[in-house]
Amino acid sequence: MKILLVQADRDAGKYGKILPKFFIPSLALPQLAACTPKKHEIKIVNEWYEKVDFDEDCDLVAISAFTKDVYRAYEIADEFRQRGIKVVLGGYHPTALPVEAKQHADSVVIGEAEISWPKLLDDLEKGKLKPFYRSRKVRPEKIPSARKICNGFIGAIQASRGCPYRCEFCQLTGFGDNVHRKRPVKEVVDEIEAMPNKIFWFHDASLTIDPRYSKKLFKEMIKRKLRKRWVAFGNMAILSRDKEFLRLASRAGCIAWMVGVESVSQRVIEKEIGKGGNKIDRVPNMLEIIEDEGMEVWASFIFGFDNDTPATFDATFQKLEEWGLKVAEFNILTPFPKTPIFEKLRRQNRIISFDWRKYDLNHAVFLPKHMTPEELEREVRKLSRKFFSIDRIIKRMLSAKSFRSKIFSFLANFAIRKFTDFDFEGGRMRYENIARNALYKVEGEFV
């Protein structure tokens, strides 16, 4: 069969031709392509880089979508189905709300697709396609090496899957992906070595979940003399104290760590987020030892927790100035479907919009406790504009310790600045009722 794999994006075509080459590439479809039987012909279209051609000669279209992009996925699915082509939907949102997704697809894959995908293709060829396929967790040695990721300057890899921490706002929690599974070190480094990209991202939830495994990985990367640079997610508890870990990471090519600091309030971190290992008083030490090894920190913060108030934003800015943090991003708490925070806010009747386009970390779709949704959005944008002012970006760049860190700080800050005020107002509102109705159906077991 001729199979078209599509990564849907609500803003398809809006980025131009150059900027998307610097985006962090998705691994979902390249990994799916890797576990597709070789008798099938595969084409991948990522809408970051190119739009879908609805005249494409294909027998099956499989579409992956995040929540913010799902209406675009439905539009693509509806168009292909009108042309008589079978459509499969998968990814975070279809897994969370398979009944909703099924209205736009011949079949929905729930969970990780690698195991159920070959079975789905076999069923389709026999004319016995099922409406839903619920997949088991993929064993670590079976996590596929992604086929070549097209069009991007930056590469991507995954050494492990899952996360044992159950942050109530994280989509991995809603995905049921709480078992940490690690690929064989040699297999991972072989894939890195074969990757054409000189810069890449680890798609792991965190490389600090199992420090012993990561140290083995770093040592093998050092041994191979890969001469490649990379960025990964990490936990503050490890990054603020394990100097050997950081030294090995730097020698292995790490240029920056993405760290979910989340809040400058220890009360919010412990009572609402559940990251007891995040000690705010350790942040200066974390920054110092990471920067001493020639790396930088890209810290993320979330606003809208029940203990956040209008005073939280000024307090955050003051802390960032005090710490001398080079790169940060500011997100609004977003209750993605099936996450614990979504269920909690829905029980409290505090969700005010089921317009999935707004589930993008930039819009308040629920009622905060100590401010209005409009105030939450306004204050986050105000904080972003202040932090990403040209003079402050240049000041932070000049204060970086190494030339490599100066370049990273400058590019990362300008990239985030560009998207801070980027709001999407298009799309089709007719889907909101579909979403609202699907939420209140009993979904149960489908297969």
Tab-separated table of C-alpha atoms in Angstrom:
chain	number	residue	atom	x	y	z
A	1	MET	CA	0.000	0.000	0.000
A	2	LYS	CA	0.935	3.626	-0.446
A	3	ILE	CA	0.766	5.255	2.986
A	4	LEU	CA	0.841	8.980	3.726
A	5	LEU	CA	1.878	9.942	7.272
A	6	VAL	CA	0.903	13.489	8.272
A	7	GLN	CA	1.942	15.627	11.233
A	8	ALA	CA	-0.913	18.137	11.382
A	9	ASP	CA	-0.225	21.740	12.348
A	10	ARG	CA	-2.875	24.413	12.827
A	11	ASP	CA	-0.518	27.133	11.558
A	12	ALA	CA	0.590	25.304	8.410
A	13	GLY	CA	2.263	27.651	5.963
A	14	LYS	CA	2.532	30.572	8.391
A	15	TYR	CA	6.174	30.081	9.377
A	16	GLY	CA	7.850	30.610	6.009
A	17	LYS	CA	10.492	28.271	4.597
A	18	ILE	CA	13.553	28.999	6.727
A	19	LEU	CA	12.338	29.197	10.343
A	20	PRO	CA	10.765	25.689	10.493
A	21	LYS	CA	14.158	24.155	9.748
A	22	PHE	CA	15.176	25.194	13.267
A	23	PHE	CA	12.107	23.711	15.009
A	24	ILE	CA	12.451	20.663	17.245
A	25	PRO	CA	11.307	17.846	14.941
A	26	SER	CA	8.645	15.373	15.980
A	27	LEU	CA	9.681	11.721	16.209
A	28	ALA	CA	6.215	10.147	16.136
A	29	LEU	CA	5.888	9.634	12.395
A	30	PRO	CA	9.539	8.790	11.628
A	31	GLN	CA	9.324	6.090	14.317
A	32	LEU	CA	6.031	4.859	12.877
A	33	ALA	CA	7.633	4.693	9.444
A	34	ALA	CA	10.469	2.644	10.930
A	35	CYS	CA	8.101	-0.091	12.118
A	36	THR	CA	6.079	-0.208	8.898
A	37	PRO	CA	6.591	-3.458	6.943
A	38	LYS	CA	8.942	-2.813	4.024
A	39	LYS	CA	6.408	-3.925	1.425
A	40	HIS	CA	4.540	-0.641	1.961
A	41	GLU	CA	5.533	2.682	0.420
A	42	ILE	CA	5.793	5.510	2.966
A	43	LYS	CA	5.732	9.287	2.579
A	44	ILE	CA	5.919	11.686	5.548
A	45	VAL	CA	4.485	15.203	5.437
A	46	ASN	CA	5.131	17.490	8.393
A	47	GLU	CA	3.052	20.638	8.019
A	48	TRP	CA	5.784	22.672	9.673
A	49	TYR	CA	7.643	22.338	6.388
A	50	GLU	CA	5.019	21.708	3.726
A	51	LYS	CA	1.285	21.566	3.223
A	52	VAL	CA	-0.639	18.400	2.513
A	53	ASP	CA	-1.379	17.623	-1.123
A	54	PHE	CA	-4.916	16.233	-1.164
A	55	ASP	CA	-4.307	14.829	-4.643
A	56	GLU	CA	-1.568	12.575	-3.254
A	57	ASP	CA	-1.800	9.034	-4.641
A	58	CYS	CA	-2.245	6.940	-1.486
A	59	ASP	CA	-4.290	4.101	-0.040
A	60	LEU	CA	-4.113	5.155	3.611
A	61	VAL	CA	-3.554	8.418	5.483
A	62	ALA	CA	-2.376	8.311	9.111
A	63	ILE	CA	-2.471	11.629	10.964
A	64	SER	CA	-0.821	12.504	14.274
A	65	ALA	CA	-2.010	15.537	16.229
A	66	PHE	CA	-1.483	17.450	19.432
A	67	THR	CA	-4.523	19.048	21.041
A	68	LYS	CA	-3.946	22.522	19.593
A	69	ASP	CA	-3.629	21.048	16.087
A	70	VAL	CA	-6.465	18.556	16.178
A	71	TYR	CA	-9.006	20.658	14.235
A	72	ARG	CA	-6.525	20.866	11.381
A	73	ALA	CA	-6.099	17.086	11.641
A	74	TYR	CA	-9.873	16.675	11.391
A	75	GLU	CA	-10.009	18.923	8.312
A	76	ILE	CA	-7.324	16.842	6.619
A	77	ALA	CA	-9.054	13.605	7.614
A	78	ASP	CA	-12.469	14.752	6.395
A	79	GLU	CA	-11.071	15.819	3.019
A	80	PHE	CA	-9.292	12.525	2.371
A	81	ARG	CA	-12.297	10.478	3.487
A	82	GLN	CA	-14.507	12.422	1.083
A	83	ARG	CA	-12.125	11.221	-1.619
A	84	GLY	CA	-12.631	7.599	-0.550
A	85	ILE	CA	-9.286	7.154	1.204
A	86	LYS	CA	-9.055	5.404	4.579
A	87	VAL	CA	-7.872	7.581	7.472
A	88	VAL	CA	-6.300	6.674	10.827
A	89	LEU	CA	-5.856	9.181	13.661
A	90	GLY	CA	-3.383	8.913	16.540
A	91	GLY	CA	-1.296	10.947	18.939
A	92	TYR	CA	-1.928	12.632	22.271
A	93	HIS	CA	-5.356	14.091	21.559
A	94	PRO	CA	-6.932	11.118	19.746
A	95	THR	CA	-5.643	8.917	22.577
A	96	ALA	CA	-7.279	11.183	25.155
A	97	LEU	CA	-10.584	11.510	23.261
A	98	PRO	CA	-10.909	8.572	20.850
A	99	VAL	CA	-14.700	8.902	20.518
A	100	GLU	CA	-14.318	12.464	19.284
A	101	ALA	CA	-11.508	11.504	16.909
A	102	LYS	CA	-13.454	8.530	15.520
A	103	GLN	CA	-16.024	10.927	14.035
A	104	HIS	CA	-13.322	11.952	11.560
A	105	ALA	CA	-11.491	8.677	10.987
A	106	ASP	CA	-11.991	5.073	9.962
A	107	SER	CA	-9.836	3.979	12.890
A	108	VAL	CA	-8.151	5.508	15.947
A	109	VAL	CA	-4.912	4.277	17.517
A	110	ILE	CA	-4.944	4.693	21.307
A	111	GLY	CA	-1.538	4.987	22.959
A	112	GLU	CA	1.833	4.087	21.467
A	113	ALA	CA	1.301	2.953	17.910
A	114	GLU	CA	4.329	0.794	17.137
A	115	ILE	CA	2.871	-2.539	18.273
A	116	SER	CA	-0.660	-2.126	16.907
A	117	TRP	CA	0.376	-0.444	13.636
A	118	PRO	CA	1.481	-3.587	11.721
A	119	LYS	CA	-1.705	-5.349	12.887
A	120	LEU	CA	-3.804	-2.386	11.720
A	121	LEU	CA	-2.190	-2.497	8.275
A	122	ASP	CA	-2.771	-6.242	8.018
A	123	ASP	CA	-6.425	-5.830	9.020
A	124	LEU	CA	-6.887	-3.056	6.453
A	125	GLU	CA	-5.490	-5.206	3.645
A	126	LYS	CA	-7.928	-7.972	4.636
A	127	GLY	CA	-10.859	-5.530	4.748
A	128	LYS	CA	-11.241	-6.007	8.516
A	129	LEU	CA	-10.137	-2.622	9.876
A	130	LYS	CA	-11.278	-2.131	13.483
A	131	PRO	CA	-12.591	1.213	14.770
A	132	PHE	CA	-10.076	1.339	17.639
A	133	TYR	CA	-6.639	-0.140	18.319
A	134	ARG	CA	-5.367	0.081	21.883
A	135	SER	CA	-1.642	-0.561	22.034
A	136	ARG	CA	0.534	-2.030	24.764
A	137	LYS	CA	3.650	-0.209	25.968
A	138	VAL	CA	6.618	-0.762	23.694
A	139	ARG	CA	9.511	-2.650	25.314
A	140	PRO	CA	12.687	-0.524	25.406
A	141	GLU	CA	14.640	-2.676	22.976
A	142	LYS	CA	11.697	-2.443	20.556
A	143	ILE	CA	11.563	1.374	20.466
A	144	PRO	CA	12.432	1.936	16.808
A	145	SER	CA	15.223	4.069	15.427
A	146	ALA	CA	13.525	6.830	13.494
A	147	ARG	CA	13.872	6.944	9.747
A	148	LYS	CA	15.520	10.094	8.393
A	149	ILE	CA	13.682	13.225	9.529
A	150	CYS	CA	13.227	15.344	6.443
A	151	ASN	CA	13.761	19.080	5.944
A	152	GLY	CA	15.068	20.082	9.365
A	153	PHE	CA	18.442	21.517	10.358
A	154	ILE	CA	17.991	20.116	13.878
A	155	GLY	CA	17.751	16.370	14.479
A	156	ALA	CA	16.019	14.405	17.231
A	157	ILE	CA	16.414	11.119	19.065
A	158	GLN	CA	14.807	9.241	21.940
A	159	ALA	CA	16.917	7.229	24.367
A	160	SER	CA	14.027	6.424	26.701
A	161	ARG	CA	10.274	6.690	27.001
A	162	GLY	CA	7.942	7.432	29.865
A	163	CYS	CA	8.257	9.340	33.115
A	164	PRO	CA	7.583	8.053	36.652
A	165	TYR	CA	6.699	11.530	37.918
A	166	ARG	CA	3.004	12.278	37.734
A	167	CYS	CA	2.829	16.035	37.178
A	168	GLU	CA	-0.901	16.695	36.988
A	169	PHE	CA	-0.583	19.064	34.022
A	170	CYS	CA	1.684	16.871	31.865
A	171	GLN	CA	0.308	15.183	28.755
A	172	LEU	CA	2.467	12.135	29.442
A	173	THR	CA	0.344	11.574	32.554
A	174	GLY	CA	-2.809	11.692	30.433
A	175	PHE	CA	-1.122	9.347	27.961
A	176	GLY	CA	-0.592	6.819	30.769
A	177	ASP	CA	3.130	6.857	30.072
A	178	ASN	CA	4.493	6.531	33.625
A	179	VAL	CA	6.843	3.581	33.078
A	180	HIS	CA	10.403	4.653	32.285
A	181	ARG	CA	11.842	2.430	29.546
A	182	LYS	CA	15.440	2.775	28.351
A	183	ARG	CA	16.872	1.729	25.004
A	184	PRO	CA	20.227	-0.090	24.842
A	185	VAL	CA	23.020	2.495	24.987
A	186	LYS	CA	24.862	1.153	21.938
A	187	GLU	CA	21.710	1.294	19.832
A	188	VAL	CA	21.084	4.928	20.794
A	189	VAL	CA	24.640	6.039	20.045
A	190	ASP	CA	24.636	4.135	16.751
A	191	GLU	CA	21.573	6.152	15.753
A	192	ILE	CA	23.203	9.430	16.814
A	193	GLU	CA	26.315	8.549	14.833
A	194	ALA	CA	24.257	7.810	11.722
A	195	MET	CA	22.215	10.995	12.076
A	196	PRO	CA	23.232	13.611	9.476
A	197	ASN	CA	22.424	16.496	11.826
A	198	LYS	CA	25.219	18.141	13.813
A	199	ILE	CA	22.741	19.509	16.371
A	200	PHE	CA	19.926	17.441	17.875
A	201	TRP	CA	17.424	17.227	20.725
A	202	PHE	CA	16.764	14.337	23.061
A	203	HIS	CA	13.004	13.773	23.035
A	204	ASP	CA	13.149	11.970	26.397
A	205	ALA	CA	10.914	13.313	29.158
A	206	SER	CA	14.148	13.785	31.127
A	207	LEU	CA	17.691	12.448	30.902
A	208	THR	CA	17.971	12.787	34.682
A	209	ILE	CA	15.367	10.141	35.591
A	210	ASP	CA	18.060	7.447	35.676
A	211	PRO	CA	21.450	9.195	36.057
A	212	ARG	CA	23.397	5.918	35.933
A	213	TYR	CA	21.938	5.065	32.541
A	214	SER	CA	22.577	8.578	31.221
A	215	LYS	CA	26.184	8.547	32.423
A	216	LYS	CA	26.759	5.309	30.497
A	217	LEU	CA	25.188	6.970	27.479
A	218	PHE	CA	27.406	10.055	27.799
A	219	LYS	CA	30.550	7.936	28.190
A	220	GLU	CA	29.751	6.014	25.011
A	221	MET	CA	29.112	9.280	23.157
A	222	ILE	CA	32.480	10.618	24.371
A	223	LYS	CA	34.211	7.390	23.342
A	224	ARG	CA	32.800	7.642	19.810
A	225	LYS	CA	33.994	11.279	19.392
A	226	LEU	CA	30.733	12.223	17.703
A	227	ARG	CA	31.417	15.984	17.472
A	228	LYS	CA	27.715	16.755	17.731
A	229	ARG	CA	25.869	19.201	19.979
A	230	TRP	CA	22.611	18.526	21.746
A	231	VAL	CA	19.939	19.762	24.167
A	232	ALA	CA	17.905	17.666	26.627
A	233	PHE	CA	15.300	17.960	29.358
A	234	GLY	CA	16.518	17.555	32.922
A	235	ASN	CA	15.332	17.699	36.525
A	236	MET	CA	16.607	20.371	38.883
A	237	ALA	CA	17.217	17.890	41.716
A	238	ILE	CA	20.011	16.180	39.741
A	239	LEU	CA	21.279	19.174	37.786
A	240	SER	CA	21.810	21.222	40.942
A	241	ARG	CA	24.167	18.756	42.630
A	242	ASP	CA	25.611	16.000	40.404
A	243	LYS	CA	28.795	17.558	39.019
A	244	GLU	CA	30.035	14.305	37.482
A	245	PHE	CA	26.786	14.004	35.524
A	246	LEU	CA	27.179	17.548	34.193
A	247	ARG	CA	30.858	17.119	33.367
A	248	LEU	CA	30.138	14.004	31.320
A	249	ALA	CA	27.157	15.644	29.603
A	250	SER	CA	29.277	18.612	28.565
A	251	ARG	CA	32.057	16.396	27.210
A	252	ALA	CA	29.417	14.397	25.314
A	253	GLY	CA	28.284	17.562	23.512
A	254	CYS	CA	25.490	19.055	25.625
A	255	ILE	CA	24.973	22.795	25.086
A	256	ALA	CA	21.867	23.356	27.216
A	257	TRP	CA	19.379	21.798	29.615
A	258	MET	CA	15.656	22.489	29.470
A	259	VAL	CA	14.498	22.576	33.088
A	260	GLY	CA	10.934	22.795	34.359
A	261	VAL	CA	11.477	25.150	37.284
A	262	GLU	CA	7.713	25.863	36.945
A	263	SER	CA	7.388	28.488	39.712
A	264	VAL	CA	9.438	30.735	42.003
A	265	SER	CA	7.072	29.827	44.847
A	266	GLN	CA	8.190	26.820	46.887
A	267	ARG	CA	4.622	26.455	48.143
A	268	VAL	CA	3.263	26.114	44.598
A	269	ILE	CA	6.001	23.637	43.678
A	270	GLU	CA	5.380	21.371	46.667
A	271	LYS	CA	1.620	21.687	47.176
A	272	GLU	CA	0.325	21.980	43.610
A	273	ILE	CA	2.986	20.691	41.240
A	274	GLY	CA	4.390	17.902	43.387
A	275	LYS	CA	8.013	18.506	42.423
A	276	GLY	CA	9.441	18.356	45.916
A	277	GLY	CA	12.929	17.995	44.460
A	278	ASN	CA	12.692	21.467	42.938
A	279	LYS	CA	14.208	23.649	45.648
A	280	ILE	CA	14.138	27.294	44.629
A	281	ASP	CA	17.142	28.102	46.798
A	282	ARG	CA	19.167	25.630	44.685
A	283	VAL	CA	18.574	27.447	41.399
A	284	PRO	CA	21.614	29.778	41.686
A	285	ASN	CA	23.858	26.778	42.397
A	286	MET	CA	22.355	24.858	39.470
A	287	LEU	CA	22.983	27.761	37.110
A	288	GLU	CA	26.539	28.189	38.352
A	289	ILE	CA	27.679	24.581	38.007
A	290	ILE	CA	25.962	24.129	34.632
A	291	GLU	CA	27.484	27.340	33.263
A	292	ASP	CA	30.899	26.407	34.673
A	293	GLU	CA	30.772	23.321	32.440
A	294	GLY	CA	30.043	25.466	29.369
A	295	MET	CA	26.306	24.743	29.166
A	296	GLU	CA	23.194	26.887	29.618
A	297	VAL	CA	19.761	26.489	31.226
A	298	TRP	CA	16.495	27.018	29.372
A	299	ALA	CA	13.970	27.261	32.207
A	300	SER	CA	10.207	26.981	31.817
A	301	PHE	CA	7.584	28.488	34.103
A	302	ILE	CA	3.837	27.884	34.382
A	303	PHE	CA	1.286	30.415	35.628
A	304	GLY	CA	-2.302	29.913	36.745
A	305	PHE	CA	-1.969	27.602	39.748
A	306	ASP	CA	-4.416	28.141	42.594
A	307	ASN	CA	-1.800	29.857	44.746
A	308	ASP	CA	-0.731	32.234	41.975
A	309	THR	CA	-1.865	35.842	42.360
A	310	PRO	CA	-1.299	39.049	40.346
A	311	ALA	CA	1.794	39.598	42.515
A	312	THR	CA	3.330	36.341	41.229
A	313	PHE	CA	4.470	37.900	37.955
A	314	ASP	CA	6.581	40.691	39.448
A	315	ALA	CA	8.003	38.228	41.981
A	316	THR	CA	8.989	35.929	39.118
A	317	PHE	CA	10.691	38.691	37.154
A	318	GLN	CA	12.635	39.828	40.207
A	319	LYS	CA	13.865	36.265	40.824
A	320	LEU	CA	14.960	35.832	37.222
A	321	GLU	CA	16.933	39.074	37.391
A	322	GLU	CA	18.454	38.007	40.703
A	323	TRP	CA	19.462	34.607	39.310
A	324	GLY	CA	20.805	35.980	36.037
A	325	LEU	CA	18.854	33.339	34.106
A	326	LYS	CA	19.727	33.557	30.402
A	327	VAL	CA	16.781	31.780	28.744
A	328	ALA	CA	13.225	31.260	29.987
A	329	GLU	CA	9.763	30.597	28.644
A	330	PHE	CA	6.456	31.481	30.276
A	331	ASN	CA	3.404	29.273	29.802
A	332	ILE	CA	-0.180	29.361	30.976
A	333	LEU	CA	-1.402	26.288	32.843
A	334	THR	CA	-3.273	24.241	30.249
A	335	PRO	CA	-5.581	21.365	31.267
A	336	PHE	CA	-5.009	18.965	28.402
A	337	PRO	CA	-7.741	16.292	28.081
A	338	LYS	CA	-7.356	13.256	30.345
A	339	THR	CA	-4.670	14.859	32.511
A	340	PRO	CA	-5.385	15.013	36.267
A	341	ILE	CA	-5.638	18.819	36.156
A	342	PHE	CA	-8.249	18.560	33.389
A	343	GLU	CA	-10.402	16.171	35.416
A	344	LYS	CA	-10.003	18.293	38.541
A	345	LEU	CA	-10.997	21.557	36.856
A	346	ARG	CA	-13.865	19.896	35.005
A	347	ARG	CA	-15.272	18.561	38.297
A	348	GLN	CA	-15.039	22.087	39.691
A	349	ASN	CA	-16.811	23.530	36.603
A	350	ARG	CA	-13.845	25.818	36.002
A	351	ILE	CA	-13.105	24.969	32.368
A	352	ILE	CA	-14.517	27.788	30.247
A	353	SER	CA	-13.562	26.657	26.733
A	354	PHE	CA	-13.365	23.374	24.866
A	355	ASP	CA	-11.995	25.127	21.802
A	356	TRP	CA	-8.943	22.952	21.341
A	357	ARG	CA	-7.103	25.625	19.323
A	358	LYS	CA	-6.651	27.524	22.574
A	359	TYR	CA	-4.972	24.591	24.338
A	360	ASP	CA	-1.567	25.900	23.308
A	361	LEU	CA	-0.027	27.141	26.604
A	362	ASN	CA	-0.827	30.735	25.559
A	363	HIS	CA	-4.531	30.956	26.436
A	364	ALA	CA	-6.402	30.667	29.733
A	365	VAL	CA	-9.145	28.098	29.132
A	366	PHE	CA	-10.152	27.820	32.795
A	367	LEU	CA	-11.078	30.099	35.699
A	368	PRO	CA	-8.022	30.873	37.877
A	369	LYS	CA	-8.663	31.361	41.598
A	370	HIS	CA	-7.132	34.781	42.172
A	371	MET	CA	-7.479	36.544	38.821
A	372	THR	CA	-9.602	36.528	35.694
A	373	PRO	CA	-8.587	34.495	32.622
A	374	GLU	CA	-7.987	37.767	30.777
A	375	GLU	CA	-5.735	39.014	33.561
A	376	LEU	CA	-3.743	35.783	33.532
A	377	GLU	CA	-3.145	36.063	29.782
A	378	ARG	CA	-2.312	39.762	30.013
A	379	GLU	CA	0.188	39.346	32.860
A	380	VAL	CA	1.995	36.452	31.176
A	381	ARG	CA	2.359	38.484	27.987
A	382	LYS	CA	3.531	41.520	29.940
A	383	LEU	CA	6.161	39.428	31.725
A	384	SER	CA	7.294	37.982	28.397
A	385	ARG	CA	7.642	41.391	26.775
A	386	LYS	CA	9.664	42.650	29.707
A	387	PHE	CA	11.968	39.617	29.825
A	388	PHE	CA	12.440	39.497	26.050
A	389	SER	CA	13.108	43.189	25.473
A	390	ILE	CA	16.016	43.741	23.076
A	391	ASP	CA	18.235	45.395	25.675
A	392	ARG	CA	17.731	42.564	28.178
A	393	ILE	CA	18.388	39.890	25.546
A	394	ILE	CA	21.683	41.551	24.620
A	395	LYS	CA	22.623	42.036	28.268
A	396	ARG	CA	22.019	38.348	29.015
A	397	MET	CA	23.949	37.277	25.934
A	398	LEU	CA	26.982	39.361	26.904
A	399	SER	CA	26.955	37.917	30.427
A	400	ALA	CA	27.223	34.314	29.175
A	401	LYS	CA	30.556	32.713	30.090
A	402	SER	CA	31.484	31.085	26.780
A	403	PHE	CA	31.128	32.059	23.134
A	404	ARG	CA	28.972	28.982	22.531
A	405	SER	CA	26.684	29.990	25.405
A	406	LYS	CA	26.452	33.547	24.067
A	407	ILE	CA	25.277	32.255	20.691
A	408	PHE	CA	22.779	29.859	22.272
A	409	SER	CA	21.399	32.561	24.586
A	410	PHE	CA	20.964	35.020	21.718
A	411	LEU	CA	19.276	32.581	19.327
A	412	ALA	CA	17.027	30.966	21.956
A	413	ASN	CA	15.831	34.317	23.312
A	414	PHE	CA	15.014	35.695	19.883
A	415	ALA	CA	13.227	32.484	18.880
A	416	ILE	CA	10.994	32.618	21.968
A	417	ARG	CA	10.477	36.368	21.542
A	418	LYS	CA	9.204	35.830	18.004
A	419	PHE	CA	6.452	33.466	19.148
A	420	THR	CA	5.486	35.194	22.394
A	421	ASP	CA	2.765	37.295	20.771
A	422	PHE	CA	1.818	34.803	18.065
A	423	ASP	CA	-1.914	34.080	18.451
A	424	PHE	CA	-3.993	31.968	16.149
A	425	GLU	CA	-7.491	33.226	15.375
A	426	GLY	CA	-8.451	31.112	12.356
A	427	GLY	CA	-9.852	27.608	12.194
A	428	ARG	CA	-13.385	26.318	12.281
A	429	MET	CA	-15.607	26.863	15.268
A	430	ARG	CA	-18.031	24.121	14.245
A	431	TYR	CA	-15.794	21.565	15.967
A	432	GLU	CA	-16.335	22.978	19.460
A	433	ASN	CA	-19.698	21.250	19.867
A	434	ILE	CA	-18.165	17.946	18.747
A	435	ALA	CA	-15.515	18.313	21.421
A	436	ARG	CA	-17.984	19.292	24.117
A	437	ASN	CA	-20.286	16.354	23.366
A	438	ALA	CA	-17.467	13.828	23.206
A	439	LEU	CA	-16.229	14.790	26.657
A	440	TYR	CA	-19.384	13.594	28.347
A	441	LYS	CA	-19.626	10.218	26.647
A	442	VAL	CA	-18.597	7.090	28.486
A	443	GLU	CA	-15.577	5.963	26.488
A	444	GLY	CA	-14.692	2.685	28.211
A	445	GLU	CA	-12.814	-0.096	26.455
A	446	PHE	CA	-13.084	-0.268	22.686
A	447	VAL	CA	-11.021	-3.305	21.805
